[in-house]
Amino acid sequence: MTKLTIIGAGSAVFTKNIFTDLMFIDDFKKMDIALVDIDEKRLKISHELLDVIAKKLDASPNIKSYTNRKEALVGSDFVQSTIQVGGYKPSTVIDFDIPNQFGLKQTIADTLGIGGIMRGLRTIPVLVDIGKDIMDLCPNSLWLQYVNPMCSNMIAINNAFPEIKAMGLCHSVQGTAEMLAKDLDENINDIDYLCGGINHMAFYKKFEKKINGNENEDLYPRLKKLADKIVNDEVISSRSKKTDHESNKVLHEKVRYEILKRFGYFVTESSEHFAEYVPWFIKKNQVDLIEKYEIPLDEYPRRCEQQIKDWETLRTELEDPNKEIDV
């Protein structure tokens, strides 16, 4: 029987989404799922949530929870890592508070810059420990690695364990494709795209609409016209038509559409990420750029606080027998 071990399963929403996708696939409906977390309370909630989803989808996976990672890894075919070393408090708070004292502004701080560096320094040793366990207990498994800073983490894993089959993953490519389809009022199922690059820095080499047979319509001319309107406040992208649920701030994607105008290709990572990847948008004493491109400084702490609230809501819903859990 196929076995997946999720390290950091207390991240309930992420675990819920991965598990739901798997349970829609007939071959995985009876698979073994090992949930691992150091937070027993969160682990319990995730396990209960997956039990509810399995029942709704007429699936019968063998789900077990562990606080001991080594016990969970035995016999794993796949290993998924979704951890945040140090958590929101104190680690993420420190990543923002200390740089802020010296006038260094950040939006997400999980990839590069001082926030990304510190996150990498505290995360890599833990991932190396996980790698040692994988080598000892399930050396033939495929490691699906979701933890940031992705590139730094994967360099460390590949250097330390060249024998392990490890893959760094992120949802930004497909997520951005859906966003662009909405911006153009197109159906994502009609879109054909080719994307290349590295995590958090990939570009769509082509973005086309399938018409018939092998004939496609290049959508870049329409995207470039839209870029002028979005950057000049003539229109907002579809992502901005409602308040962003994570930050309670409207995001206009002006940074990414400006990059499209400059380079001719659309980048996969969000504007709030990309704004701190290049030295153009967040500059000391240039508040006008922050305002023009509507860059949400200190965005990640707001997201973390919202995620904590979402988790509490999820826990409350699970405890309410009359509350329907959406799958």
mmCIF file of C-alpha atoms in Angstrom:
data_model
loop_
_atom_site.group_PDB
_atom_site.id
_atom_site.type_symbol
_atom_site.label_atom_id
_atom_site.label_comp_id
_atom_site.label_asym_id
_atom_site.label_seq_id
_atom_site.Cartn_x
_atom_site.Cartn_y
_atom_site.Cartn_z
ATOM 1 C CA MET A 1 0.000 0.000 0.000
ATOM 2 C CA THR A 2 1.292 3.469 -0.880
ATOM 3 C CA LYS A 3 2.375 5.486 2.166
ATOM 4 C CA LEU A 4 2.698 9.265 2.493
ATOM 5 C CA THR A 5 4.243 10.874 5.569
ATOM 6 C CA ILE A 6 3.394 14.550 6.122
ATOM 7 C CA ILE A 7 5.908 16.299 8.382
ATOM 8 C CA GLY A 8 4.270 19.462 9.673
ATOM 9 C CA ALA A 9 0.743 18.083 9.360
ATOM 10 C CA GLY A 10 -0.469 20.540 12.010
ATOM 11 C CA SER A 11 -0.650 23.044 9.167
ATOM 12 C CA ALA A 12 -4.279 22.014 8.873
ATOM 13 C CA VAL A 13 -5.404 23.965 5.809
ATOM 14 C CA PHE A 14 -2.433 22.877 3.692
ATOM 15 C CA THR A 15 -2.777 19.287 4.893
ATOM 16 C CA LYS A 16 -6.510 19.369 4.188
ATOM 17 C CA ASN A 17 -5.967 20.526 0.596
ATOM 18 C CA ILE A 18 -3.284 17.947 -0.202
ATOM 19 C CA PHE A 19 -5.307 15.142 1.381
ATOM 20 C CA THR A 20 -8.515 16.145 -0.422
ATOM 21 C CA ASP A 21 -6.734 16.126 -3.789
ATOM 22 C CA LEU A 22 -5.394 12.629 -3.075
ATOM 23 C CA MET A 23 -8.759 11.250 -1.968
ATOM 24 C CA PHE A 24 -10.310 12.262 -5.299
ATOM 25 C CA ILE A 25 -7.936 9.771 -6.976
ATOM 26 C CA ASP A 26 -9.235 6.197 -6.813
ATOM 27 C CA ASP A 27 -5.780 4.617 -6.496
ATOM 28 C CA PHE A 28 -5.085 6.606 -3.308
ATOM 29 C CA LYS A 29 -8.396 6.198 -1.481
ATOM 30 C CA LYS A 30 -6.973 3.418 0.708
ATOM 31 C CA MET A 31 -3.412 4.686 1.056
ATOM 32 C CA ASP A 32 -1.501 4.974 4.339
ATOM 33 C CA ILE A 33 -1.171 8.521 5.670
ATOM 34 C CA ALA A 34 1.233 9.292 8.533
ATOM 35 C CA LEU A 35 0.702 12.699 10.120
ATOM 36 C CA VAL A 36 3.655 14.162 12.027
ATOM 37 C CA ASP A 37 3.810 17.302 14.144
ATOM 38 C CA ILE A 38 5.431 18.498 17.357
ATOM 39 C CA ASP A 39 2.204 20.320 18.315
ATOM 40 C CA GLU A 40 -0.143 17.611 19.596
ATOM 41 C CA LYS A 41 -3.162 19.921 19.653
ATOM 42 C CA ARG A 42 -2.790 20.897 16.013
ATOM 43 C CA LEU A 43 -1.999 17.320 15.056
ATOM 44 C CA LYS A 44 -5.229 16.104 16.643
ATOM 45 C CA ILE A 45 -7.291 18.704 14.779
ATOM 46 C CA SER A 46 -5.705 17.755 11.448
ATOM 47 C CA HIS A 47 -6.371 14.061 12.036
ATOM 48 C CA GLU A 48 -10.023 14.705 12.896
ATOM 49 C CA LEU A 49 -10.403 16.929 9.837
ATOM 50 C CA LEU A 50 -9.012 14.267 7.512
ATOM 51 C CA ASP A 51 -11.352 11.673 9.000
ATOM 52 C CA VAL A 52 -14.306 13.923 8.125
ATOM 53 C CA ILE A 53 -13.053 14.482 4.572
ATOM 54 C CA ALA A 54 -12.393 10.770 4.006
ATOM 55 C CA LYS A 55 -15.944 9.935 5.055
ATOM 56 C CA LYS A 56 -17.395 12.602 2.753
ATOM 57 C CA LEU A 57 -15.406 11.301 -0.215
ATOM 58 C CA ASP A 58 -16.189 7.649 0.465
ATOM 59 C CA ALA A 59 -12.491 6.910 1.044
ATOM 60 C CA SER A 60 -10.915 4.641 3.629
ATOM 61 C CA PRO A 61 -7.266 5.642 4.062
ATOM 62 C CA ASN A 62 -5.263 4.351 7.003
ATOM 63 C CA ILE A 63 -4.461 7.568 8.909
ATOM 64 C CA LYS A 64 -2.116 7.564 11.900
ATOM 65 C CA SER A 65 -0.695 10.446 13.925
ATOM 66 C CA TYR A 66 2.821 10.680 15.329
ATOM 67 C CA THR A 67 4.891 13.097 17.341
ATOM 68 C CA ASN A 68 7.908 10.837 16.726
ATOM 69 C CA ARG A 69 9.097 11.495 13.176
ATOM 70 C CA LYS A 70 11.204 8.345 12.911
ATOM 71 C CA GLU A 71 8.271 6.082 13.717
ATOM 72 C CA ALA A 72 6.190 7.773 11.039
ATOM 73 C CA LEU A 73 8.818 7.527 8.292
ATOM 74 C CA VAL A 74 9.204 3.756 8.367
ATOM 75 C CA GLY A 75 8.039 2.312 5.036
ATOM 76 C CA SER A 76 7.180 5.695 3.466
ATOM 77 C CA ASP A 77 6.966 5.961 -0.313
ATOM 78 C CA PHE A 78 6.526 9.730 -0.203
ATOM 79 C CA VAL A 79 7.586 12.301 2.383
ATOM 80 C CA GLN A 80 6.121 15.802 2.441
ATOM 81 C CA SER A 81 7.676 18.614 4.502
ATOM 82 C CA THR A 82 5.527 21.627 5.407
ATOM 83 C CA ILE A 83 7.187 22.953 8.548
ATOM 84 C CA GLN A 84 7.893 26.442 9.873
ATOM 85 C CA VAL A 85 10.832 26.257 12.236
ATOM 86 C CA GLY A 86 10.310 28.601 15.182
ATOM 87 C CA GLY A 87 6.717 29.301 14.168
ATOM 88 C CA TYR A 88 5.162 32.732 13.852
ATOM 89 C CA LYS A 89 6.264 33.596 17.376
ATOM 90 C CA PRO A 90 9.049 34.157 18.026
ATOM 91 C CA SER A 91 10.807 33.544 14.709
ATOM 92 C CA THR A 92 8.742 35.337 12.054
ATOM 93 C CA VAL A 93 8.057 38.251 14.389
ATOM 94 C CA ILE A 94 11.799 38.637 15.010
ATOM 95 C CA ASP A 95 12.552 38.444 11.274
ATOM 96 C CA PHE A 96 10.475 41.603 10.820
ATOM 97 C CA ASP A 97 10.861 43.481 14.111
ATOM 98 C CA ILE A 98 14.660 43.642 14.201
ATOM 99 C CA PRO A 99 15.164 44.762 10.564
ATOM 100 C CA ASN A 100 12.376 47.326 11.061
ATOM 101 C CA GLN A 101 14.387 48.911 13.871
ATOM 102 C CA PHE A 102 17.110 49.684 11.335
ATOM 103 C CA GLY A 103 14.766 50.946 8.627
ATOM 104 C CA LEU A 104 14.871 47.767 6.532
ATOM 105 C CA LYS A 105 11.401 47.135 5.113
ATOM 106 C CA GLN A 106 10.155 43.712 3.963
ATOM 107 C CA THR A 107 6.930 42.194 2.657
ATOM 108 C CA ILE A 108 7.256 38.385 3.003
ATOM 109 C CA ALA A 109 10.904 37.787 4.037
ATOM 110 C CA ASP A 110 10.887 34.044 3.413
ATOM 111 C CA THR A 111 13.137 33.742 0.369
ATOM 112 C CA LEU A 112 16.075 36.164 0.431
ATOM 113 C CA GLY A 113 17.166 39.348 2.175
ATOM 114 C CA ILE A 114 17.826 39.300 5.901
ATOM 115 C CA GLY A 115 14.503 37.573 6.659
ATOM 116 C CA GLY A 116 15.134 34.823 4.128
ATOM 117 C CA ILE A 117 18.707 34.351 5.358
ATOM 118 C CA MET A 118 17.651 33.945 8.986
ATOM 119 C CA ARG A 119 14.788 31.659 8.026
ATOM 120 C CA GLY A 120 17.205 29.504 6.051
ATOM 121 C CA LEU A 121 19.748 29.361 8.881
ATOM 122 C CA ARG A 122 17.190 28.018 11.333
ATOM 123 C CA THR A 123 15.439 25.728 8.826
ATOM 124 C CA ILE A 124 18.300 23.977 7.041
ATOM 125 C CA PRO A 125 19.597 22.111 10.128
ATOM 126 C CA VAL A 126 16.105 20.689 10.738
ATOM 127 C CA LEU A 127 15.750 19.606 7.110
ATOM 128 C CA VAL A 128 19.178 17.953 7.302
ATOM 129 C CA ASP A 129 17.964 15.996 10.344
ATOM 130 C CA ILE A 130 14.886 14.931 8.371
ATOM 131 C CA GLY A 131 17.167 13.901 5.512
ATOM 132 C CA LYS A 132 19.204 11.698 7.857
ATOM 133 C CA ASP A 133 16.011 9.968 8.998
ATOM 134 C CA ILE A 134 14.896 9.450 5.399
ATOM 135 C CA MET A 135 18.264 7.895 4.537
ATOM 136 C CA ASP A 136 17.970 5.532 7.504
ATOM 137 C CA LEU A 137 14.284 4.606 7.271
ATOM 138 C CA CYS A 138 12.965 5.126 3.725
ATOM 139 C CA PRO A 139 15.898 5.896 1.386
ATOM 140 C CA ASN A 140 13.907 5.103 -1.757
ATOM 141 C CA SER A 141 11.077 7.526 -0.997
ATOM 142 C CA LEU A 142 10.387 10.725 -2.935
ATOM 143 C CA TRP A 143 10.752 13.826 -0.745
ATOM 144 C CA LEU A 144 8.219 16.549 -1.664
ATOM 145 C CA GLN A 145 9.701 19.674 -0.075
ATOM 146 C CA TYR A 146 7.473 22.744 0.386
ATOM 147 C CA VAL A 147 9.448 24.721 2.978
ATOM 148 C CA ASN A 148 10.965 28.153 2.226
ATOM 149 C CA PRO A 149 13.487 29.533 1.490
ATOM 150 C CA MET A 150 13.038 26.893 -1.187
ATOM 151 C CA CYS A 151 16.214 27.352 -3.237
ATOM 152 C CA SER A 152 18.515 27.565 -0.206
ATOM 153 C CA ASN A 153 16.829 24.572 1.385
ATOM 154 C CA MET A 154 17.061 22.449 -1.757
ATOM 155 C CA ILE A 155 20.717 23.337 -2.298
ATOM 156 C CA ALA A 156 21.401 22.171 1.269
ATOM 157 C CA ILE A 157 19.388 18.945 0.849
ATOM 158 C CA ASN A 158 20.945 18.070 -2.506
ATOM 159 C CA ASN A 159 24.471 18.739 -1.239
ATOM 160 C CA ALA A 160 23.991 16.755 1.966
ATOM 161 C CA PHE A 161 22.010 13.878 0.435
ATOM 162 C CA PRO A 162 22.632 13.494 -3.303
ATOM 163 C CA GLU A 163 21.154 9.986 -3.061
ATOM 164 C CA ILE A 164 17.725 11.195 -1.926
ATOM 165 C CA LYS A 165 15.086 11.888 -4.559
ATOM 166 C CA ALA A 166 14.020 15.356 -3.398
ATOM 167 C CA MET A 167 11.817 17.856 -5.217
ATOM 168 C CA GLY A 168 11.129 21.467 -4.240
ATOM 169 C CA LEU A 169 7.531 22.488 -4.903
ATOM 170 C CA CYS A 170 5.403 25.641 -4.866
ATOM 171 C CA HIS A 171 1.867 26.460 -5.999
ATOM 172 C CA SER A 172 2.712 29.794 -7.643
ATOM 173 C CA VAL A 173 2.873 28.594 -11.267
ATOM 174 C CA GLN A 174 -0.636 27.148 -11.459
ATOM 175 C CA GLY A 175 -2.006 29.814 -9.124
ATOM 176 C CA THR A 176 -0.732 32.651 -11.292
ATOM 177 C CA ALA A 177 -2.011 30.955 -14.452
ATOM 178 C CA GLU A 178 -5.497 30.932 -12.922
ATOM 179 C CA MET A 179 -5.147 34.592 -11.933
ATOM 180 C CA LEU A 180 -4.122 35.644 -15.426
ATOM 181 C CA ALA A 181 -7.009 33.694 -16.951
ATOM 182 C CA LYS A 182 -9.402 35.609 -14.683
ATOM 183 C CA ASP A 183 -7.762 38.925 -15.544
ATOM 184 C CA LEU A 184 -8.426 38.172 -19.220
ATOM 185 C CA ASP A 185 -11.911 36.774 -18.558
ATOM 186 C CA GLU A 186 -10.831 33.401 -19.910
ATOM 187 C CA ASN A 187 -11.442 29.869 -18.676
ATOM 188 C CA ILE A 188 -8.291 28.350 -17.162
ATOM 189 C CA ASN A 189 -9.192 25.049 -18.856
ATOM 190 C CA ASP A 190 -8.692 26.770 -22.215
ATOM 191 C CA ILE A 191 -5.210 28.044 -21.336
ATOM 192 C CA ASP A 192 -1.988 26.469 -22.608
ATOM 193 C CA TYR A 193 1.210 27.772 -21.020
ATOM 194 C CA LEU A 194 4.911 27.018 -20.812
ATOM 195 C CA CYS A 195 6.768 28.176 -17.733
ATOM 196 C CA GLY A 196 10.479 28.118 -16.899
ATOM 197 C CA GLY A 197 12.765 29.317 -14.137
ATOM 198 C CA ILE A 198 13.416 28.588 -10.465
ATOM 199 C CA ASN A 199 11.114 28.633 -7.472
ATOM 200 C CA HIS A 200 9.671 32.111 -6.822
ATOM 201 C CA MET A 201 11.343 33.357 -10.016
ATOM 202 C CA ALA A 202 9.805 31.684 -13.044
ATOM 203 C CA PHE A 203 8.332 33.297 -16.156
ATOM 204 C CA TYR A 204 5.677 32.204 -18.629
ATOM 205 C CA LYS A 205 7.533 31.673 -21.883
ATOM 206 C CA LYS A 206 4.144 31.340 -23.542
ATOM 207 C CA PHE A 207 0.605 32.012 -22.395
ATOM 208 C CA GLU A 208 -1.967 30.988 -24.989
ATOM 209 C CA LYS A 209 -5.627 30.170 -25.487
ATOM 210 C CA LYS A 210 -6.448 26.830 -27.063
ATOM 211 C CA ILE A 211 -8.734 27.353 -30.054
ATOM 212 C CA ASN A 212 -8.855 24.119 -32.045
ATOM 213 C CA GLY A 213 -6.440 21.370 -32.918
ATOM 214 C CA ASN A 214 -2.870 22.669 -32.748
ATOM 215 C CA GLU A 215 -3.865 26.292 -33.241
ATOM 216 C CA ASN A 216 -3.512 28.645 -30.243
ATOM 217 C CA GLU A 217 -4.043 32.369 -29.702
ATOM 218 C CA ASP A 218 -1.099 34.199 -28.095
ATOM 219 C CA LEU A 219 -2.542 36.059 -25.088
ATOM 220 C CA TYR A 220 0.537 38.166 -24.373
ATOM 221 C CA PRO A 221 -0.613 41.125 -26.542
ATOM 222 C CA ARG A 222 -3.784 41.358 -24.430
ATOM 223 C CA LEU A 223 -1.811 41.005 -21.193
ATOM 224 C CA LYS A 224 0.517 43.831 -22.200
ATOM 225 C CA LYS A 225 -2.402 46.143 -22.951
ATOM 226 C CA LEU A 226 -3.864 45.218 -19.574
ATOM 227 C CA ALA A 227 -0.517 45.979 -17.911
ATOM 228 C CA ASP A 228 -0.692 49.638 -18.975
ATOM 229 C CA LYS A 229 -4.190 49.990 -17.551
ATOM 230 C CA ILE A 230 -3.390 48.254 -14.244
ATOM 231 C CA VAL A 231 -0.174 50.178 -13.576
ATOM 232 C CA ASN A 232 -1.956 53.453 -14.430
ATOM 233 C CA ASP A 233 -4.939 52.668 -12.180
ATOM 234 C CA GLU A 234 -7.375 52.459 -15.077
ATOM 235 C CA VAL A 235 -8.412 48.955 -14.056
ATOM 236 C CA ILE A 236 -7.585 46.488 -11.302
ATOM 237 C CA SER A 237 -6.761 42.831 -11.750
ATOM 238 C CA SER A 238 -9.324 40.177 -10.863
ATOM 239 C CA ARG A 239 -7.420 39.366 -7.700
ATOM 240 C CA SER A 240 -8.211 42.861 -6.457
ATOM 241 C CA LYS A 241 -11.958 42.837 -6.989
ATOM 242 C CA LYS A 242 -12.400 41.634 -3.451
ATOM 243 C CA THR A 243 -10.461 42.147 -0.261
ATOM 244 C CA ASP A 244 -7.599 39.680 0.085
ATOM 245 C CA HIS A 245 -8.630 37.233 2.825
ATOM 246 C CA GLU A 246 -5.088 36.767 4.098
ATOM 247 C CA SER A 247 -4.075 40.352 4.666
ATOM 248 C CA ASN A 248 -7.337 42.335 4.564
ATOM 249 C CA LYS A 249 -5.584 44.527 2.001
ATOM 250 C CA VAL A 250 -6.414 44.942 -1.653
ATOM 251 C CA LEU A 251 -3.587 43.706 -3.869
ATOM 252 C CA HIS A 252 -3.395 45.139 -7.378
ATOM 253 C CA GLU A 253 -0.465 43.097 -8.760
ATOM 254 C CA LYS A 254 0.998 46.324 -10.084
ATOM 255 C CA VAL A 255 4.551 45.134 -9.470
ATOM 256 C CA ARG A 256 4.168 42.060 -11.664
ATOM 257 C CA TYR A 257 2.420 43.943 -14.438
ATOM 258 C CA GLU A 258 5.222 46.533 -14.340
ATOM 259 C CA ILE A 259 7.750 43.690 -14.684
ATOM 260 C CA LEU A 260 5.770 42.425 -17.679
ATOM 261 C CA LYS A 261 6.104 45.873 -19.283
ATOM 262 C CA ARG A 262 9.857 45.923 -18.621
ATOM 263 C CA PHE A 263 10.802 42.371 -19.584
ATOM 264 C CA GLY A 264 7.989 41.172 -21.821
ATOM 265 C CA TYR A 265 7.152 38.102 -19.736
ATOM 266 C CA PHE A 266 4.914 37.599 -16.695
ATOM 267 C CA VAL A 267 6.545 36.327 -13.498
ATOM 268 C CA THR A 268 4.913 33.615 -11.402
ATOM 269 C CA GLU A 269 5.486 34.989 -7.927
ATOM 270 C CA SER A 270 3.169 37.510 -6.271
ATOM 271 C CA SER A 271 3.788 41.250 -6.323
ATOM 272 C CA GLU A 272 4.394 41.322 -2.593
ATOM 273 C CA HIS A 273 7.081 38.653 -3.021
ATOM 274 C CA PHE A 274 8.641 40.106 -6.152
ATOM 275 C CA ALA A 275 8.794 43.639 -4.744
ATOM 276 C CA GLU A 276 11.591 42.545 -2.417
ATOM 277 C CA TYR A 277 13.417 40.377 -4.964
ATOM 278 C CA VAL A 278 14.622 43.300 -7.079
ATOM 279 C CA PRO A 279 16.089 46.617 -5.817
ATOM 280 C CA TRP A 280 13.572 48.861 -7.528
ATOM 281 C CA PHE A 281 10.334 48.985 -5.536
ATOM 282 C CA ILE A 282 11.198 49.140 -1.823
ATOM 283 C CA LYS A 283 13.707 51.943 -1.318
ATOM 284 C CA LYS A 284 14.506 53.949 1.774
ATOM 285 C CA ASN A 285 12.927 57.428 1.777
ATOM 286 C CA GLN A 286 10.995 56.736 -1.445
ATOM 287 C CA VAL A 287 7.494 56.344 -0.104
ATOM 288 C CA ASP A 288 6.067 57.347 -3.478
ATOM 289 C CA LEU A 289 7.110 53.999 -4.996
ATOM 290 C CA ILE A 290 5.479 52.085 -2.138
ATOM 291 C CA GLU A 291 2.275 54.048 -2.647
ATOM 292 C CA LYS A 292 2.299 53.912 -6.460
ATOM 293 C CA TYR A 293 2.690 50.139 -6.605
ATOM 294 C CA GLU A 294 0.610 49.568 -3.445
ATOM 295 C CA ILE A 295 3.243 47.333 -1.879
ATOM 296 C CA PRO A 296 2.020 45.782 1.389
ATOM 297 C CA LEU A 297 4.939 46.119 3.802
ATOM 298 C CA ASP A 298 4.980 43.679 6.740
ATOM 299 C CA GLU A 299 2.551 41.496 4.801
ATOM 300 C CA TYR A 300 3.674 38.098 6.088
ATOM 301 C CA PRO A 301 3.003 38.777 9.798
ATOM 302 C CA ARG A 302 -0.545 39.790 8.849
ATOM 303 C CA ARG A 303 -0.954 36.552 6.904
ATOM 304 C CA CYS A 304 0.318 34.508 9.833
ATOM 305 C CA GLU A 305 -2.148 36.170 12.195
ATOM 306 C CA GLN A 306 -4.993 35.482 9.749
ATOM 307 C CA GLN A 307 -3.893 31.857 9.394
ATOM 308 C CA ILE A 308 -3.972 31.486 13.173
ATOM 309 C CA LYS A 309 -7.532 32.857 13.187
ATOM 310 C CA ASP A 310 -8.481 30.507 10.341
ATOM 311 C CA TRP A 311 -7.108 27.566 12.295
ATOM 312 C CA GLU A 312 -9.148 28.537 15.370
ATOM 313 C CA THR A 313 -12.254 28.820 13.179
ATOM 314 C CA LEU A 314 -11.552 25.392 11.721
ATOM 315 C CA ARG A 315 -11.127 23.919 15.205
ATOM 316 C CA THR A 316 -14.441 25.443 16.328
ATOM 317 C CA GLU A 317 -16.230 24.087 13.250
ATOM 318 C CA LEU A 318 -14.900 20.591 13.891
ATOM 319 C CA GLU A 319 -16.200 20.695 17.461
ATOM 320 C CA ASP A 320 -19.662 21.738 16.260
ATOM 321 C CA PRO A 321 -21.625 18.617 15.152
ATOM 322 C CA ASN A 322 -24.064 20.839 13.231
ATOM 323 C CA LYS A 323 -21.374 22.574 11.192
ATOM 324 C CA GLU A 324 -20.769 21.319 7.659
ATOM 325 C CA ILE A 325 -17.116 21.049 6.632
ATOM 326 C CA ASP A 326 -16.576 22.141 3.045
ATOM 327 C CA VAL A 327 -14.561 19.758 0.849
#
